[in-house]
Amino acid sequence: MKRIFITGALGQIGTELVAKCREIYGNDNVLATDIREPEAGSIVAEGPFEILDVTDADKMEQLIADFKPDTMMHMAALLSATAEQKPLLAWNLNMGGLVNALEAARKYDLQFFTPSSIGAFGPNTPKKNTPQVTIQRPNTMYGVNKVSGELLCDYYFTKFGVDTRSVRFPGLISYIKEPGGGTTDYAVDIYFQAVREGKYTSYIDRGTYMDMMFMDDAIDAIIKLMEADGGKLINRNAYNLSAMSIEPEMVKAAIQEHDPNFTVDYDVDPVRQGIAESWPDSIDTSCARGEWGFDPKYDLTAMTKRMLEGIREKENQKA
Ligand code: VAH
């Protein structure tokens, strides 16, 4: 992997993935693309950038022909809550964009990464220590997109020899770029509100466990997977990844270690609560650990410290 083409570069993962790839592979070896211009001062704006709607196959292939990458990281997608509000838009963007990206990878012989999600599991998937290979019958459009995407990546690998690689991300927690439209976003919002307001109203109920991971561990995992020996990858369609299984009261307690007066109350959103309850409580990551050395560094305590420090620094810069 030396020269990388990234879609969805302005998203929660894309923003930090672009920065990390430019740090490792060189600023000019990473072409960031997204459907809108980056904001002035954005990390993404510090290197090559092009406007791209991933449903426009011709534009995608024209940019690839010009930039000549060896790797595609396809990050553009609508997240779970938005996808449930606009299911047909989600299907067209999430699946139309993925097919275009896989076709481009096939035609230009690109190594390929796109994320799946714990959202690829459904209500009848085993909830605790969810296996790498198990029942996948999600009841959300996002989940249907993610299962379809895993199968499509498998197909392009077996049928066309495209070096497709993927992971099932848990909720990802970051202070660099606030997410939008996800179910796990409460676990990001709670930190921002702790710093800004000293209190938080959670739309996910107490006791609702979901897998989560600090963004630094997610970005490191993508790089490690893409640099791994492909001959050793058995579950390349999508590796279970997670660093912790947490629920809102646990996050509250971790924040209270820093701010004892921080409070949380609940105003549960039935749609996002329903999505969260259809997902596993905790997933098994032994395949990722065994096949390519996945090894997250941040637990809830370390993540909370980093989040509060990072948000305070951002808020002070605004002041
Ligand atoms: C979402 N953050 O909430 C995403 C993710 C596992 C959750 O896919 O939709």
XYZ file of C-alpha atoms and ligand atoms in Angstrom:
328
model
C 0.000 0.000 0.000
C 1.716 3.200 -1.111
C -0.777 5.467 -2.912
C -4.305 5.638 -1.504
C -7.694 6.847 -2.796
C -10.198 7.522 0.010
C -13.941 8.176 -0.347
C -16.040 9.661 2.441
C -12.935 11.550 3.582
C -14.940 14.105 5.579
C -16.766 11.511 7.674
C -16.048 10.490 11.267
C -13.583 7.731 10.264
C -12.478 9.252 6.943
C -11.199 12.459 8.527
C -8.741 10.654 10.804
C -7.926 7.954 8.259
C -6.794 10.607 5.765
C -4.581 12.251 8.392
C -2.977 8.955 9.464
C -2.390 7.734 5.898
C -0.785 11.060 4.922
C 1.460 10.847 8.019
C 2.591 7.319 7.087
C 2.598 7.297 3.257
C 3.198 10.970 2.451
C 0.817 13.893 2.027
C 0.717 13.725 -1.786
C 0.161 9.943 -1.815
C -3.354 10.214 -0.380
C -6.220 11.582 -2.475
C -9.160 12.457 -0.223
C -12.605 12.683 -1.820
C -16.062 13.560 -0.562
C -19.343 14.952 -1.829
C -18.609 18.452 -0.428
C -15.584 20.696 0.039
C -13.661 20.399 3.347
C -14.068 23.271 5.800
C -11.208 25.789 5.879
C -8.573 24.520 8.295
C -9.766 20.924 8.080
C -7.020 18.279 8.278
C -8.364 16.899 4.991
C -7.787 20.229 3.213
C -4.025 19.994 3.889
C -3.455 17.589 0.980
C -4.924 16.461 -2.367
C -8.733 16.657 -2.386
C -11.439 16.174 -5.027
C -15.218 16.399 -4.947
C -16.787 12.974 -5.599
C -20.315 11.601 -5.336
C -19.630 7.859 -5.037
C -22.773 7.066 -7.036
C -21.024 8.704 -10.041
C -18.974 5.780 -11.408
C -17.525 7.734 -14.340
C -16.166 10.529 -12.087
C -14.746 7.944 -9.652
C -12.896 6.103 -12.407
C -11.672 9.325 -14.004
C -10.161 10.451 -10.662
C -8.550 7.020 -10.188
C -7.135 6.997 -13.734
C -5.586 10.418 -13.078
C -4.290 9.760 -9.528
C -3.056 6.198 -10.171
C -3.495 4.755 -6.630
C -2.676 1.186 -5.624
C -5.282 1.160 -2.833
C -8.931 2.205 -2.405
C -10.451 2.860 1.014
C -14.193 3.243 0.494
C -15.618 4.988 3.558
C -18.639 6.862 2.160
C -21.933 5.607 3.630
C -25.052 6.661 5.506
C -25.047 5.395 9.115
C -27.716 3.346 10.870
C -30.189 5.933 12.188
C -30.182 8.003 8.991
C -30.466 4.838 6.906
C -33.554 3.838 8.901
C -35.146 7.240 8.211
C -34.280 7.115 4.477
C -33.959 3.411 3.572
C -34.050 3.736 -0.230
C -31.536 6.596 -0.234
C -29.347 4.453 2.019
C -29.619 1.459 -0.324
C -28.779 3.554 -3.399
C -25.842 5.356 -1.773
C -24.434 2.563 0.383
C -24.778 -0.215 -2.228
C -24.482 1.871 -5.409
C -21.354 3.506 -4.058
C -19.881 0.162 -2.983
C -20.489 -1.497 -6.359
C -18.847 1.468 -8.115
C -15.868 1.280 -5.758
C -15.458 -2.482 -6.190
C -15.745 -2.168 -9.976
C -13.044 0.525 -9.932
C -10.838 -1.679 -7.736
C -11.328 -4.564 -10.182
C -10.602 -2.489 -13.310
C -7.542 -0.710 -11.834
C -6.238 -3.645 -9.739
C -6.507 -1.842 -6.397
C -6.222 -3.338 -2.922
C -9.604 -2.588 -1.316
C -10.931 -1.693 2.144
C -14.451 -0.830 3.228
C -15.883 -1.080 6.769
C -18.679 -3.347 7.861
C -20.213 -2.977 11.317
C -21.674 -4.767 14.310
C -24.830 -3.548 12.600
C -24.392 -6.568 10.279
C -25.809 -8.706 13.103
C -29.490 -8.872 14.054
C -31.891 -9.812 16.885
C -31.327 -13.593 16.515
C -27.535 -13.352 16.477
C -25.966 -14.649 19.735
C -25.628 -11.450 21.810
C -22.719 -12.281 24.059
C -19.246 -13.048 22.709
C -20.771 -12.979 19.197
C -18.742 -15.352 16.980
C -16.893 -14.272 13.812
C -19.089 -16.619 11.765
C -22.729 -16.694 12.903
C -26.328 -15.805 12.021
C -26.587 -12.463 10.226
C -30.234 -11.397 9.783
C -30.267 -7.681 10.660
C -33.645 -5.926 10.719
C -32.300 -2.502 9.704
C -31.528 -1.132 6.246
C -28.006 -0.299 7.472
C -27.555 -3.918 8.550
C -28.894 -5.189 5.203
C -26.384 -2.875 3.484
C -23.523 -4.172 5.647
C -24.315 -7.880 5.161
C -24.777 -7.308 1.418
C -21.472 -5.427 1.373
C -19.641 -8.261 3.136
C -21.012 -10.751 0.595
C -20.163 -8.450 -2.335
C -16.574 -8.056 -1.113
C -16.296 -11.843 -0.747
C -17.619 -12.195 -4.323
C -15.112 -9.722 -5.784
C -12.313 -11.552 -3.967
C -13.303 -15.069 -5.056
C -14.639 -14.219 -8.549
C -12.209 -11.478 -9.659
C -9.269 -11.793 -7.264
C -9.725 -8.263 -5.870
C -7.789 -8.057 -2.572
C -10.837 -6.994 -0.498
C -10.429 -6.549 3.266
C -12.907 -5.364 5.898
C -13.759 -5.179 9.585
C -16.997 -5.035 11.566
C -16.491 -1.791 13.455
C -18.162 -1.233 16.824
C -19.238 2.266 17.797
C -16.231 4.541 17.265
C -15.434 7.291 19.725
C -13.486 10.394 18.695
C -13.171 14.074 19.569
C -11.738 15.113 16.179
C -14.875 14.771 14.074
C -18.329 14.458 15.664
C -20.374 11.730 13.916
C -23.858 12.137 12.508
C -26.725 9.732 12.034
C -25.410 6.806 14.043
C -26.925 4.817 16.897
C -23.704 4.691 18.925
C -23.212 8.465 18.662
C -24.492 8.865 22.248
C -21.084 7.603 23.388
C -19.460 10.581 21.625
C -22.132 13.189 22.450
C -21.923 12.379 26.176
C -18.289 13.528 26.337
C -18.932 16.757 24.428
C -21.938 17.562 26.644
C -19.943 16.695 29.784
C -17.408 19.394 28.863
C -19.921 21.925 27.490
C -22.899 21.489 29.886
C -21.817 19.200 32.748
C -24.868 17.033 32.036
C -26.236 14.771 29.289
C -29.628 13.402 28.266
C -29.100 9.975 26.698
C -31.326 8.655 23.889
C -30.003 5.145 24.575
C -31.313 3.554 27.778
C -29.194 2.605 30.798
C -28.095 -1.023 30.665
C -27.963 -1.118 26.830
C -24.586 -2.709 26.116
C -22.826 -2.101 22.774
C -19.299 -2.683 21.548
C -17.176 0.472 21.281
C -13.609 1.502 20.420
C -11.520 4.672 20.514
C -10.858 6.017 17.008
C -7.038 5.746 17.281
C -7.435 1.973 17.688
C -9.798 1.835 14.696
C -7.411 3.682 12.385
C -4.448 1.584 13.557
C -6.509 -1.559 12.875
C -7.254 -0.509 9.276
C -3.557 0.126 8.569
C -2.488 -3.128 10.263
C -5.084 -5.169 8.325
C -4.158 -3.581 4.990
C -0.441 -4.210 5.602
C -1.018 -7.831 6.734
C 0.071 -10.849 4.659
C -3.023 -11.620 2.570
C -2.119 -15.303 2.548
C -2.859 -15.480 6.269
C -6.329 -13.836 6.088
C -9.161 -16.340 6.462
C -12.103 -14.086 7.420
C -11.129 -11.217 5.099
C -14.784 -10.302 4.356
C -15.120 -8.592 7.741
C -13.296 -9.156 11.039
C -15.125 -8.616 14.334
C -13.447 -5.678 16.104
C -14.119 -4.220 19.554
C -12.177 -2.791 22.507
C -14.937 -2.678 25.122
C -18.589 -3.481 25.794
C -20.186 -0.540 27.583
C -23.542 1.041 28.471
C -24.382 4.687 29.343
C -24.078 4.323 33.128
C -20.516 3.009 32.730
C -19.557 6.032 30.620
C -21.179 8.326 33.188
C -19.125 6.747 35.992
C -15.895 7.050 33.975
C -16.584 10.769 33.350
C -17.456 11.311 37.021
C -13.938 10.179 37.911
C -12.897 13.506 36.323
C -16.055 15.584 36.942
C -17.895 14.267 40.045
C -20.870 16.588 39.440
C -21.560 15.274 35.939
C -25.123 13.941 35.598
C -27.000 11.841 33.049
C -30.736 11.511 32.565
C -32.653 9.548 29.916
C -35.045 10.409 27.096
C -34.974 7.183 25.110
C -35.396 7.378 21.317
C -37.395 4.253 20.433
C -35.908 4.006 16.915
C -32.269 4.134 17.946
C -32.973 2.102 21.101
C -34.569 -0.551 18.896
C -31.528 -0.581 16.601
C -29.158 -0.836 19.592
C -31.149 -3.728 21.083
C -30.926 -5.627 17.782
C -27.125 -5.537 17.921
C -24.797 -7.743 20.042
C -23.830 -6.808 23.592
C -20.232 -7.969 23.065
C -18.453 -9.586 20.114
C -15.578 -12.063 19.896
C -12.418 -10.566 18.329
C -10.180 -13.662 18.460
C -9.966 -14.048 14.649
C -8.667 -10.476 14.146
C -6.208 -10.946 17.013
C -5.013 -14.315 15.717
C -4.905 -13.655 11.954
C -3.334 -10.166 11.839
C -2.521 -9.013 15.380
C -5.444 -6.724 16.237
C -4.593 -5.253 19.654
C -6.550 -2.179 20.834
C -4.748 0.048 23.338
C -7.634 2.085 24.850
C -10.033 0.845 27.513
C -12.916 2.977 28.886
C -10.683 4.729 31.448
C -7.951 5.653 28.949
C -10.495 6.641 26.285
C -12.378 8.891 28.728
C -9.176 10.715 29.695
C -8.241 11.284 26.028
C -11.766 12.370 25.066
C -12.133 14.947 27.868
C -8.616 16.325 27.273
C -9.159 16.551 23.504
C -12.566 18.215 23.744
C -11.380 20.743 26.343
C -8.448 21.628 24.067
C -10.821 22.136 21.095
C -13.242 24.213 23.172
C -10.399 26.393 24.487
C -9.188 26.984 20.919
C -12.693 28.220 20.020
C -12.769 30.637 22.963
C -23.743 3.648 13.719
N -21.515 4.419 14.363
O -24.091 3.900 14.873
C -22.232 3.544 13.426
C -21.733 2.124 13.591
C -21.669 0.114 15.055
C -22.263 1.437 14.818
O -21.944 1.335 12.473
O -24.535 3.512 12.815
